[in-house]
XYZ file of C-alpha atoms in Angstrom:
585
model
C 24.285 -18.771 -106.721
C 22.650 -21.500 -104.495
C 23.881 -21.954 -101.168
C 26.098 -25.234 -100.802
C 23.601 -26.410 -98.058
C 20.911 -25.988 -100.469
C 19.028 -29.489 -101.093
C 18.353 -30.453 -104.619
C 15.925 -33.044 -105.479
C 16.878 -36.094 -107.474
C 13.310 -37.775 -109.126
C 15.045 -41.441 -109.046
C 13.658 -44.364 -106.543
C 16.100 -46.022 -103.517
C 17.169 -48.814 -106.058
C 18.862 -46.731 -108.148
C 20.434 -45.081 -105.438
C 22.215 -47.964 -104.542
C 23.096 -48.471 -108.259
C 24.970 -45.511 -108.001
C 26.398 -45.961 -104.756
C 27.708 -49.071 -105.822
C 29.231 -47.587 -109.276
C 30.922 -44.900 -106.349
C 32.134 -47.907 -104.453
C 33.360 -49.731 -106.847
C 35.349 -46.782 -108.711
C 37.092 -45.780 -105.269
C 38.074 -49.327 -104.174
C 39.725 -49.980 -107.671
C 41.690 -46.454 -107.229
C 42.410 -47.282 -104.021
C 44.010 -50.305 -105.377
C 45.820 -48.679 -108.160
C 47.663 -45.987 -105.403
C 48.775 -49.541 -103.893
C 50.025 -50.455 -107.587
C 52.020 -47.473 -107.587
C 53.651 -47.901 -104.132
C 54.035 -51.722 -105.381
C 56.152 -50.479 -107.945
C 58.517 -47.439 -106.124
C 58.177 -49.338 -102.349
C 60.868 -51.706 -102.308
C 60.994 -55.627 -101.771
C 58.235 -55.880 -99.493
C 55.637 -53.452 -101.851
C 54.425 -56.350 -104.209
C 53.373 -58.339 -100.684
C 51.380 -55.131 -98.895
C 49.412 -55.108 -102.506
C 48.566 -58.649 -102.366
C 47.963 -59.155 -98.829
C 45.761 -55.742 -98.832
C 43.661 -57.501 -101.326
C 42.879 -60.642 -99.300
C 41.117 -58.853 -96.778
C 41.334 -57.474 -93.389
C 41.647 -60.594 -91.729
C 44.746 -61.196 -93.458
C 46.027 -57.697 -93.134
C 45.081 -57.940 -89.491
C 47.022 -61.114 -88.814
C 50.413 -60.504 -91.151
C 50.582 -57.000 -89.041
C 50.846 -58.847 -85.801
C 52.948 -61.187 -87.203
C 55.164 -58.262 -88.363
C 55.288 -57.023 -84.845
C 55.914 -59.947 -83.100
C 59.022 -61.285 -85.813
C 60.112 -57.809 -85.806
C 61.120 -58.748 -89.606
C 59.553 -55.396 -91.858
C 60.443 -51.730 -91.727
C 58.789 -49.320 -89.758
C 57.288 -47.954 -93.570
C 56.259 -51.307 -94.450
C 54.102 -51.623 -91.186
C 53.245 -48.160 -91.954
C 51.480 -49.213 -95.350
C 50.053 -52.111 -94.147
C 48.189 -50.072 -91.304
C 47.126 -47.470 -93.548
C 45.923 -50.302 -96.087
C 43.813 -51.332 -93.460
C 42.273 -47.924 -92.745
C 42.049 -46.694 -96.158
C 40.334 -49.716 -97.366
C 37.937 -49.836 -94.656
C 36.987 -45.883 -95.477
C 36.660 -46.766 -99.107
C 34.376 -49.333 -98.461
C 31.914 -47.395 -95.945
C 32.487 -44.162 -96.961
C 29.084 -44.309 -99.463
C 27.071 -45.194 -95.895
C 28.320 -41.692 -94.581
C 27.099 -40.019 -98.013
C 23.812 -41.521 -97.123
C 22.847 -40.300 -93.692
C 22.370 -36.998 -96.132
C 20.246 -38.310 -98.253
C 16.198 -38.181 -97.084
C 13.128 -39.364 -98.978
C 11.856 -36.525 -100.340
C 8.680 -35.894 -102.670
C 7.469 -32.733 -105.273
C 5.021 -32.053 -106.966
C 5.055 -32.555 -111.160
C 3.395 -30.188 -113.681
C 0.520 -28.842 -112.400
C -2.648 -28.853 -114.129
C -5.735 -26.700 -112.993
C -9.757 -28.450 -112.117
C -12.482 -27.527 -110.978
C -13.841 -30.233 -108.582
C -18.049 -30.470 -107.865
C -18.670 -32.498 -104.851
C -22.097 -33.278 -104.072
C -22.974 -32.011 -100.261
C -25.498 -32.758 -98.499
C -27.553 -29.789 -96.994
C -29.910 -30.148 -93.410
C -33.502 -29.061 -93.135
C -32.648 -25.378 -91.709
C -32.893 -21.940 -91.332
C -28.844 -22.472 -91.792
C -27.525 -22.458 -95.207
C -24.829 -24.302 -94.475
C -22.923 -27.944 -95.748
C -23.093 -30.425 -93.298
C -19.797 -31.611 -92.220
C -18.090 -28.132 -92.769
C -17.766 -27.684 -89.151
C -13.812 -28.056 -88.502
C -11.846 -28.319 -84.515
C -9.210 -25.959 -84.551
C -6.448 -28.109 -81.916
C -4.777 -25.636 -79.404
C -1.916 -23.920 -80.946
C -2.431 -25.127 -84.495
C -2.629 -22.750 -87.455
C -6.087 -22.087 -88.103
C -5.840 -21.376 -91.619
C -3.552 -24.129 -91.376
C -7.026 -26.227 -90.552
C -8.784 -24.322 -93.455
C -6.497 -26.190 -96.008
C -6.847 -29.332 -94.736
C -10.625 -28.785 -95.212
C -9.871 -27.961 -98.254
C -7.618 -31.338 -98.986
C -10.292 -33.660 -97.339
C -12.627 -36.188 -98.561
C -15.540 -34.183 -97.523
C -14.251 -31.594 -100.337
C -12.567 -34.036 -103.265
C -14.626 -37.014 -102.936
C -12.895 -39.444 -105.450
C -9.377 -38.084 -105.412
C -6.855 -39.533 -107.948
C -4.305 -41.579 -106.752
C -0.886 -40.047 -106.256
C -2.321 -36.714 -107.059
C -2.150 -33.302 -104.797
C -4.789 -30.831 -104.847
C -4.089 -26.810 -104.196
C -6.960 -24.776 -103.707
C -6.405 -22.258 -106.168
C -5.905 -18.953 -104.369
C -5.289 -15.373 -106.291
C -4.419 -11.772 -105.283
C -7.276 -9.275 -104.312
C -7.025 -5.760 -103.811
C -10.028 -4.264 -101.395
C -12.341 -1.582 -102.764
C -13.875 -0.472 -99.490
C -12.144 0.044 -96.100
C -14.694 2.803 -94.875
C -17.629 0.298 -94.062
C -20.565 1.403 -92.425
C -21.902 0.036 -88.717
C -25.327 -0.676 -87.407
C -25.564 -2.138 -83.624
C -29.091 -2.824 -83.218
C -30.780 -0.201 -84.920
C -28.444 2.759 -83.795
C -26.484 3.719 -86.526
C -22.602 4.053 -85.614
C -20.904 5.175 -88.659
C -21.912 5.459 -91.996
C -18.151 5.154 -93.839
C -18.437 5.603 -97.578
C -21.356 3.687 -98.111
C -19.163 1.067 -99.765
C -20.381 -1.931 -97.795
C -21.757 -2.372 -94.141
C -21.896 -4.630 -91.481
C -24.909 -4.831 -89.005
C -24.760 -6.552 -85.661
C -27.573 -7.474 -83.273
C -28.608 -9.253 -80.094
C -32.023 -8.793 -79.078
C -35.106 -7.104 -79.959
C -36.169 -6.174 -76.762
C -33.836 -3.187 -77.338
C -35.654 -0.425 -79.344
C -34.449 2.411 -81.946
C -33.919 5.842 -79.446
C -33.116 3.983 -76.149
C -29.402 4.223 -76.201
C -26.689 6.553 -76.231
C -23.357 6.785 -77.921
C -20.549 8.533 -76.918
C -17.669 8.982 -79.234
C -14.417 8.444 -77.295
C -11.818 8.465 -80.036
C -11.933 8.061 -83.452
C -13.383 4.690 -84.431
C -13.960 3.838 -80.935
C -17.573 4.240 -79.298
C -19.455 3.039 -75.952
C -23.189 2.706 -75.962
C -25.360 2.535 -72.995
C -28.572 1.057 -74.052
C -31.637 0.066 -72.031
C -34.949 -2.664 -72.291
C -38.477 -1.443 -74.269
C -40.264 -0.240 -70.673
C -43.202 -2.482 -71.891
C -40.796 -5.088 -71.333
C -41.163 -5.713 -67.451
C -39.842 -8.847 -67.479
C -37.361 -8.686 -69.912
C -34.257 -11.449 -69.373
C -31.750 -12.534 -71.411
C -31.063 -16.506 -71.716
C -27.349 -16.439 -74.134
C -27.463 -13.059 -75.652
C -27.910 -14.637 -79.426
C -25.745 -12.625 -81.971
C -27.484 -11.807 -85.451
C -25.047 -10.545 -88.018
C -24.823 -9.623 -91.414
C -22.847 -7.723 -94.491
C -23.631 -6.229 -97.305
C -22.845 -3.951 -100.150
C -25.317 -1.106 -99.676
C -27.401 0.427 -96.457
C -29.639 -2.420 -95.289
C -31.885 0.549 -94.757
C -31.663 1.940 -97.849
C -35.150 1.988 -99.268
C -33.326 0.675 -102.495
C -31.648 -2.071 -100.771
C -31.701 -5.227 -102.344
C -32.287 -8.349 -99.712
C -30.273 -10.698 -102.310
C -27.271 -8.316 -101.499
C -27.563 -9.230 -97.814
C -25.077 -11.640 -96.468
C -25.795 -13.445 -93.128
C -23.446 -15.262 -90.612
C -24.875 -17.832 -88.494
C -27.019 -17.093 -85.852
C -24.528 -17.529 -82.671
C -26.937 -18.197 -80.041
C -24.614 -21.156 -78.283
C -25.107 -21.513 -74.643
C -22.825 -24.036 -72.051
C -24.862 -23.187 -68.570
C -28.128 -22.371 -68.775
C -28.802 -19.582 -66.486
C -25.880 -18.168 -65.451
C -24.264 -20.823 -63.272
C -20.629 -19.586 -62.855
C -18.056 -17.161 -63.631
C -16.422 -17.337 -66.648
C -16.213 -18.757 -70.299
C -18.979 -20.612 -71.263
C -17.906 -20.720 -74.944
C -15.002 -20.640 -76.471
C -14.154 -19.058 -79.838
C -16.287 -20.078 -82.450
C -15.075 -18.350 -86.399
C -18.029 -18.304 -88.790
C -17.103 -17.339 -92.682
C -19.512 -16.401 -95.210
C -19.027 -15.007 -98.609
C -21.496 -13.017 -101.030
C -21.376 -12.217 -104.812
C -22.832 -10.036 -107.566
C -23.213 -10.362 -111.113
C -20.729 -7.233 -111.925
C -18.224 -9.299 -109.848
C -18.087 -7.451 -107.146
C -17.013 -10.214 -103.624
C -17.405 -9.421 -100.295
C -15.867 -12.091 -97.349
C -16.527 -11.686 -94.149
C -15.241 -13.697 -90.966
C -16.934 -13.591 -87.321
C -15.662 -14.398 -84.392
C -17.295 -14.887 -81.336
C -16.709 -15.958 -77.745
C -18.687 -15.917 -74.415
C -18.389 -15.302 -70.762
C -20.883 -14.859 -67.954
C -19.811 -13.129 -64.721
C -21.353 -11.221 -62.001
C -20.959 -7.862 -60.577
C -18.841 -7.915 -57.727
C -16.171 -10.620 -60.044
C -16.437 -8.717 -62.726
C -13.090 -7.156 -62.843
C -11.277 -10.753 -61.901
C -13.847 -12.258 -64.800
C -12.619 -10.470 -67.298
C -8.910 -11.001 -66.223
C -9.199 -14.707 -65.820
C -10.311 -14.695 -69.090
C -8.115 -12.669 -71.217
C -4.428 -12.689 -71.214
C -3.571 -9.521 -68.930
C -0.571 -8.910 -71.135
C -2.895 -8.721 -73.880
C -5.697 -7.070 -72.511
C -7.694 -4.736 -74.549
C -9.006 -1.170 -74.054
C -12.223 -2.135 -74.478
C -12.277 -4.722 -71.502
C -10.719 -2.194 -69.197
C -13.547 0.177 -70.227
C -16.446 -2.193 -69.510
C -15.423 -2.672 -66.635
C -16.551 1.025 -65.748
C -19.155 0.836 -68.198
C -20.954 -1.463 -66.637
C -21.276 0.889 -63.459
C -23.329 3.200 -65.180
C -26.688 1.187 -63.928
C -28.852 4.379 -64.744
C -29.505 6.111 -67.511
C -30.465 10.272 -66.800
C -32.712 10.351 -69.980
C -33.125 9.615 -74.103
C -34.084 11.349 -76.733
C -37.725 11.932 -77.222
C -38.554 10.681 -73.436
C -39.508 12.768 -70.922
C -36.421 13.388 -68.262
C -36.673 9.878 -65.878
C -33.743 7.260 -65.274
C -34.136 4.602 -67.042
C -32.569 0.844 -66.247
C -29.090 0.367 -68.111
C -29.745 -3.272 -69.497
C -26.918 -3.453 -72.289
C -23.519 -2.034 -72.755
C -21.244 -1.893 -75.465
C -17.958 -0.985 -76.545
C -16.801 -0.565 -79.981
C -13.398 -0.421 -81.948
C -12.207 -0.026 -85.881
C -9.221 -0.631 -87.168
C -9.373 -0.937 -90.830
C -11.373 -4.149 -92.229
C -11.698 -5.150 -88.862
C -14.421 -4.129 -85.977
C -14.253 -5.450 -82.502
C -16.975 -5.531 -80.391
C -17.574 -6.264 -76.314
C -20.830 -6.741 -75.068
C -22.268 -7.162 -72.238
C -26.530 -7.765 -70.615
C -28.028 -8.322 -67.674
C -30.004 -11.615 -67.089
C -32.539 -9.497 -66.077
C -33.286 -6.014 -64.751
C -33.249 -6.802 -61.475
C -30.232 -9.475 -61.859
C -26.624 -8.996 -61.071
C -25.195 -11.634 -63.514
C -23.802 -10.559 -66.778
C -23.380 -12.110 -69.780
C -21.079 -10.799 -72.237
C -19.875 -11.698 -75.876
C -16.117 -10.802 -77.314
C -17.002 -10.256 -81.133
C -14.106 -9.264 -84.209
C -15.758 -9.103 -87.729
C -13.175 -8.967 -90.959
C -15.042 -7.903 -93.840
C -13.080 -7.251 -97.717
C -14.955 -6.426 -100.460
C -13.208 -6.511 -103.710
C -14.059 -7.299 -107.837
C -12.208 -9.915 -109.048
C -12.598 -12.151 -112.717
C -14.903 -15.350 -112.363
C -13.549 -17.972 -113.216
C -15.266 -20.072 -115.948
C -16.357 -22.948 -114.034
C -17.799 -21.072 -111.448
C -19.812 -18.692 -114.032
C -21.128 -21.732 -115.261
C -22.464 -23.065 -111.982
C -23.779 -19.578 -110.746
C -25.564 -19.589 -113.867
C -26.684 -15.854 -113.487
C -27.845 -16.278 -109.877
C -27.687 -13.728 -106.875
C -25.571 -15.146 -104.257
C -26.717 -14.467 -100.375
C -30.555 -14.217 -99.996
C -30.686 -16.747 -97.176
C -31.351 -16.189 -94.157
C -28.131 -17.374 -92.472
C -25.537 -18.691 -94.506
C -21.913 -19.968 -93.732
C -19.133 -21.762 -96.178
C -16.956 -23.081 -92.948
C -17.731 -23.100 -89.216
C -14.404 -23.121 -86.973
C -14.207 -24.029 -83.245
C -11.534 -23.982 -81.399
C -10.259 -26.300 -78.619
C -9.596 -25.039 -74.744
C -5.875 -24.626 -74.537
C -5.426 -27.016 -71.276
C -2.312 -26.130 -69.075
C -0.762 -28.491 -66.664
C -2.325 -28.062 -64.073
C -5.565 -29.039 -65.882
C -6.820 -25.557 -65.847
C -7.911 -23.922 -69.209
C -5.100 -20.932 -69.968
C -6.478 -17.421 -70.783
C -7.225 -16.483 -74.506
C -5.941 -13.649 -75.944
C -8.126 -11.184 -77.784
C -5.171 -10.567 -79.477
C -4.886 -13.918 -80.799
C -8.356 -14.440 -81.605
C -8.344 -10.608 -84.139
C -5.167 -12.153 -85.731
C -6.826 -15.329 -86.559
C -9.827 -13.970 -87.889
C -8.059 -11.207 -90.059
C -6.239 -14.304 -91.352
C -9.438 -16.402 -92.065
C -11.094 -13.267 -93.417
C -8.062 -13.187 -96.009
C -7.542 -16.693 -96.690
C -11.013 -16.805 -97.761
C -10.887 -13.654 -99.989
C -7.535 -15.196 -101.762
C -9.682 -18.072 -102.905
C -12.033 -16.149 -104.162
C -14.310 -17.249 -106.510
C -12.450 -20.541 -106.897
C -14.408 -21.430 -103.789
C -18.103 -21.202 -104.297
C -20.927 -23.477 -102.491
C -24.230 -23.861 -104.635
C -26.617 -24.164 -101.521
C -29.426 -24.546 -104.041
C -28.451 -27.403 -105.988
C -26.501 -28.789 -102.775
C -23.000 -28.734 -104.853
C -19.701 -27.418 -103.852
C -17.104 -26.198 -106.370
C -13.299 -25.699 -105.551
C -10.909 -24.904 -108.284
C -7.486 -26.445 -107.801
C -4.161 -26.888 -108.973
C -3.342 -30.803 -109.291
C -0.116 -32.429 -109.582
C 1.561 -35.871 -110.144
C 3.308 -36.462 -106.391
C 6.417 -37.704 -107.711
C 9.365 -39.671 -105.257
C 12.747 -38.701 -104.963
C 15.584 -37.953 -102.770
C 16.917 -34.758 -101.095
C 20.583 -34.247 -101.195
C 22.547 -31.497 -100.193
C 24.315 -29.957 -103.182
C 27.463 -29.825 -101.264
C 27.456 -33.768 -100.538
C 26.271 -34.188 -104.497
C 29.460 -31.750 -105.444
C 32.061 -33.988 -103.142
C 31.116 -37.140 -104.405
C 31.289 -36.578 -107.994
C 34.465 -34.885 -107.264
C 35.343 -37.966 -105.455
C 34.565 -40.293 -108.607
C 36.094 -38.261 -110.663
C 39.517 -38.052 -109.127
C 39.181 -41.758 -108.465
C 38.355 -42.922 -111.906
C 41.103 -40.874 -113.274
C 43.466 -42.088 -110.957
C 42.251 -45.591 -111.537
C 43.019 -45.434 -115.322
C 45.995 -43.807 -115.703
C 47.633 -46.672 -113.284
C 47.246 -48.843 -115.716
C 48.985 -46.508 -118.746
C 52.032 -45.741 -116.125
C 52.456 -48.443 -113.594
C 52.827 -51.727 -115.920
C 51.067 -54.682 -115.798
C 53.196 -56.678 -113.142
C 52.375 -54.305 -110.604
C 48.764 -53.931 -110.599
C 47.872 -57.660 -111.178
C 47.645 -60.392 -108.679
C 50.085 -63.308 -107.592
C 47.896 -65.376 -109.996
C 48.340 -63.078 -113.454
C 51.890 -62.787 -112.455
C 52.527 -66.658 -111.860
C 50.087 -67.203 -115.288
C 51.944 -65.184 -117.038
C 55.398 -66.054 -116.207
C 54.443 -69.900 -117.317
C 53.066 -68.471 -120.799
C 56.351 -67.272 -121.256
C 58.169 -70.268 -120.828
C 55.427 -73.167 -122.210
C 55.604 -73.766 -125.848
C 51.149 -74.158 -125.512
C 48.893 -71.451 -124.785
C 48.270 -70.826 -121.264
C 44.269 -70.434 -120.533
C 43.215 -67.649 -118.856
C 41.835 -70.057 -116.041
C 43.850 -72.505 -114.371
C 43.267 -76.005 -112.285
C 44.872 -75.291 -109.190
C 45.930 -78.480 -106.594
C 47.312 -77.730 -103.061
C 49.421 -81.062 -102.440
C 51.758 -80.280 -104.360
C 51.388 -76.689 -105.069
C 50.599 -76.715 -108.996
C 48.691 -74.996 -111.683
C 47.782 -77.059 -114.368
C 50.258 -80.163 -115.083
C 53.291 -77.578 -113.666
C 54.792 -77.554 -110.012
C 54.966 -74.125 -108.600
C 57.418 -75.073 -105.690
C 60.332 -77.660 -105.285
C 59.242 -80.101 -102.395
C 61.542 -78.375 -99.924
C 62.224 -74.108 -100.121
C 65.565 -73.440 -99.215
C 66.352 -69.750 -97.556
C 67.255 -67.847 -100.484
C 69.821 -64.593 -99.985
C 68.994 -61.083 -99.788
C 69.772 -58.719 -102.480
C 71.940 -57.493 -100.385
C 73.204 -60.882 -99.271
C 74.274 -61.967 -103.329
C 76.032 -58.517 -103.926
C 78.268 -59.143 -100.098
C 78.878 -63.101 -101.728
C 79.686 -61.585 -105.157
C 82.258 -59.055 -104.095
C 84.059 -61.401 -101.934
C 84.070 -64.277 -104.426
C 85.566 -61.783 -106.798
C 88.252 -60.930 -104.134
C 89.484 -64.848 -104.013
C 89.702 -65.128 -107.782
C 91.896 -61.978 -107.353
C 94.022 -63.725 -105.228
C 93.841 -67.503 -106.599
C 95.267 -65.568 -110.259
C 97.872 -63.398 -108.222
């Protein structure tokens, strides 16, 4: 059973709103009016004059009350109706602007029919695989898939939108087939999962095969020392660029296929160049990609990355600035003795020497989701550091093509490029009052990108860029946006309640009152010269002031004499009878 606070959504316009509320005014006034009919009836002498007087208006209820008060000539009830004449009246007449200060504009969607929309997009001369214009600011504390579905709704996506029409990206249920993905970081193997699908990250390729070590702390949860090619002498970093990809087999595999390779955007962003201070020097940055086979078979992926640089010796308050300390992660805490370890005693397959520590990293899985902190040196003699907070989502699942997009794909691999991204996200500094930029939470920044990752996956194939042909097609549910009004069912119950009572009331006045005491002065006075004219009396009358006269027929003698009381003629009648007692005695 709905709730009584429940809003229910009329589809009519604010004209015939006012249609209605003035049916609802109009049915309470006249009951209103026939209550007074019924007290003009049972009320006594006075009755008959509250009727008439309440219909003149409040002025004239206004002034005959004072005039009541100040003659002292009506009983304490009559004053009593009068007053609550005034006040019921006044109600009656406002009480449908009270029923409205419920009421909101309100608008819903019609029947929805489903299309598949192909916008032409317009593709750069790159390495990047990538729409231009698909590069969305996520504002501080907005949703970010929140900003994904405005994307979605823009012009940049439906180019000629129908007017009055809303478009939902179609979105459908997907159920992962691989949750025990394999990890490459650089070329060092970290886990090799069921083979399902695997995600390979790398920075640099002045780090070889062999010149790291791993050391398995907990399950799903490594640190890696590794250290610079020694042919390198003069090895330096400049931003640490981030290469990453995913896939649905070993990319190592000697039957790997490079069409089943999916590749994020190269991050290789860089505020300061060379290390100038402590701190962020870019802020999260959420890169989405998506990759396809011709059994069906999906994987989306979502990367996040964001950048500090720091030194040594502010490490430790670095990393803190940075990163809400309520939500700091085990994997900061860790670097921050990781980085320490500025030798290492020897590698496999070299002869025993300590070798320079150039590149650290610690490593954490939690199901579809790795996290990654990094961290180089500038150099191998430097003290500054520049590190790189990355979380990578990745789902792979089969789901049904739909039959637009089977046509478009037209039997073609998807992936194959060499970096490749359906929607770039950046998001904006979160500036605190004191003009200072507050601490991001790595917490935060997982959360969003598991919820990107997803988003992406629920659309599915309904959301497929041709970066071939330089066409985008999004399937989506369209409907008529129709106008209406939201009322609460509780103020929808009381006033037809309302107009029910009232109309009944109303009507049956008339069946058990009488005519005489629901018509006005005029009827009465029309009707009491119809009964005494010998001619038809029209309906409407001349009427002259000076004298008083309707039609050809005086109304009033030239002078009105004090006439007696009820009361008055029964007192004169009894003792008139008395002195014809006596005058016959």
């Amino acid at each position: 059973m709905p709730a009584l606070t429940e809003k229910v959504f009329l589809p009519i316009s604010i004209f015939y709103l006012n249609v209605l509320f003035a049916i609802f005014r109009f049915v309470l006034i006249s009951a209103v009016g026939a209550i007074f009919a019924i007290y003009a009836k049972y009320g006594g002498e006075y009755a008959k004059s509250v009727g008439w007087i309440r219909r003149a208006g409040y002025r004239e209820m206004i002034k005959t009350f004072m005039s009541a008060i100040r003659h002292k000539n009506a009983p304490g009830s009559v004053m009593a109706a009068l007053v609550a004449g005034f006040f019921v009246t006044l109600v009656a007449s406002f009480l449908d602007k009270g029923i409205a200060s419920f009421i909101t504009p309100a608008f819903k969607p019609g029947p929805l029919t489903r299309e598949t929309v192909v916008s032409s997009q317009f593709q750069p001369m790159s390495i990047y695989a990538m729409f231009f214009g698909w590069s969305f600011l996520v504002p501080s504390g907005d949703d970010v898939v929140g900003t994904m579905k405005k994307a979605l709704n823009s012009s940049i996506a439906i180019s000629e939108p129908e007017e009055g029409m809303i478009y939902t990206p179609v979105i459908s249920g997907y159920s992962t087939t691989c949750t025990d993905f394999g990890i490459i970081l650089e070329e060092e193997g970290i886990r090799n999962g069921s083979g399902c699908a695997w995600i390979r990250v790398s920075f640099t390729s002045n780090l070889k095969a062999g010149r790291s070590i791993k050391t398995e702390r907990s399950p799903n949860r490594w640190s890696i020392v590794m250290a610079s090619d020694p042919e390198e002498a003069n090895y330096t970093t400049t931003n640490l660029p981030v290469l990453a990809t995913h896939s649905f087999e070993d990319p190592y595999s000697p039957s790997s296929d490079p069409d089943n390779v999916c590749r994020f955007l190269e991050d290789d962003r860089s505020i300061y160049p060379g290390f100038i201070t402590d701190g962020v020097t870019t802020y999260p940055r959420t890169s989405t990609t998506k990759c396809f086979r011709d059994d069906a078979d999906i994987t989306v992926a979502a990367m996040t990355t964001t950048r500090i640089v720091g030194r040594m010796a502010a490490f430790d308050s670095m990393i803190a600035g940075f990163y809400s300390t309520s939500n700091k992660d085990d994997l900061l805490s860790t670097m921050t003795a990781s980085i320490r370890t500025t030798r290492i005693p020897s590698l496999p397959g070299q002869p025993s020497q300590n070798i320079t520590a150039q590149m650290w990293a610690e490593l954490w899985v939690t199901n579809s989701t790795i996290d990654i902190f990094v961290c180089a040196k500038a150099g191998q003699s430097s003290e500054t550091f520049e590190c790189v907070y990355i979380t990578i989502t990745m789902y792979r699942f089969n789901q049904t093509i739909s039959n637009a997009t089977l046509q478009a794909i037209r039997s073609k691999r998807y992936g194959g490029f060499s970096h490749s991204a359906y929607m770039i996200l950046e998001y904006a500094p979160d500036i605190t009052g004191n003009n200072t930029v507050a601490p991001i939470s790595t917490e935060k920044i997982r959360k969003d990108n598991i919820a990107v990752a997803d988003y992406m996956a629920r659309l599915g194939s309904n959301y497929y860029a041709d970066f071939d042909e330089g066409n985008l097609y999004i399937e989506y549910d369209k409907a008529k946006l129709e106008f209406g009004l939201d009322v609460p069912l509780w103020v929808l119950l009381a006033a037809g309640f309302i107009t029910l009572v009232s109309f009944c009331v109303w009507q049956l006045t008339y069946w058990l009152v009488g005519l005489p005491h629901i018509s006005s002065l005029y009827n009465i006075i029309r009707t009491q010269m119809g009964s005494m004219s010998t001619t038809p009396i029209p309906r409407l009358m001349r009427f002259r002031y000076q004298p008083l006269m309707f039609e050809d027929t005086r109304i009033l003698p030239d002078r009105v004499e004090h006439l007696p009381s009820e009361a008055q003629l029964l007192e004169e009648g009894y003792v008139r009878s008395i002195e014809l007692e006596e005058t016959e005695k």
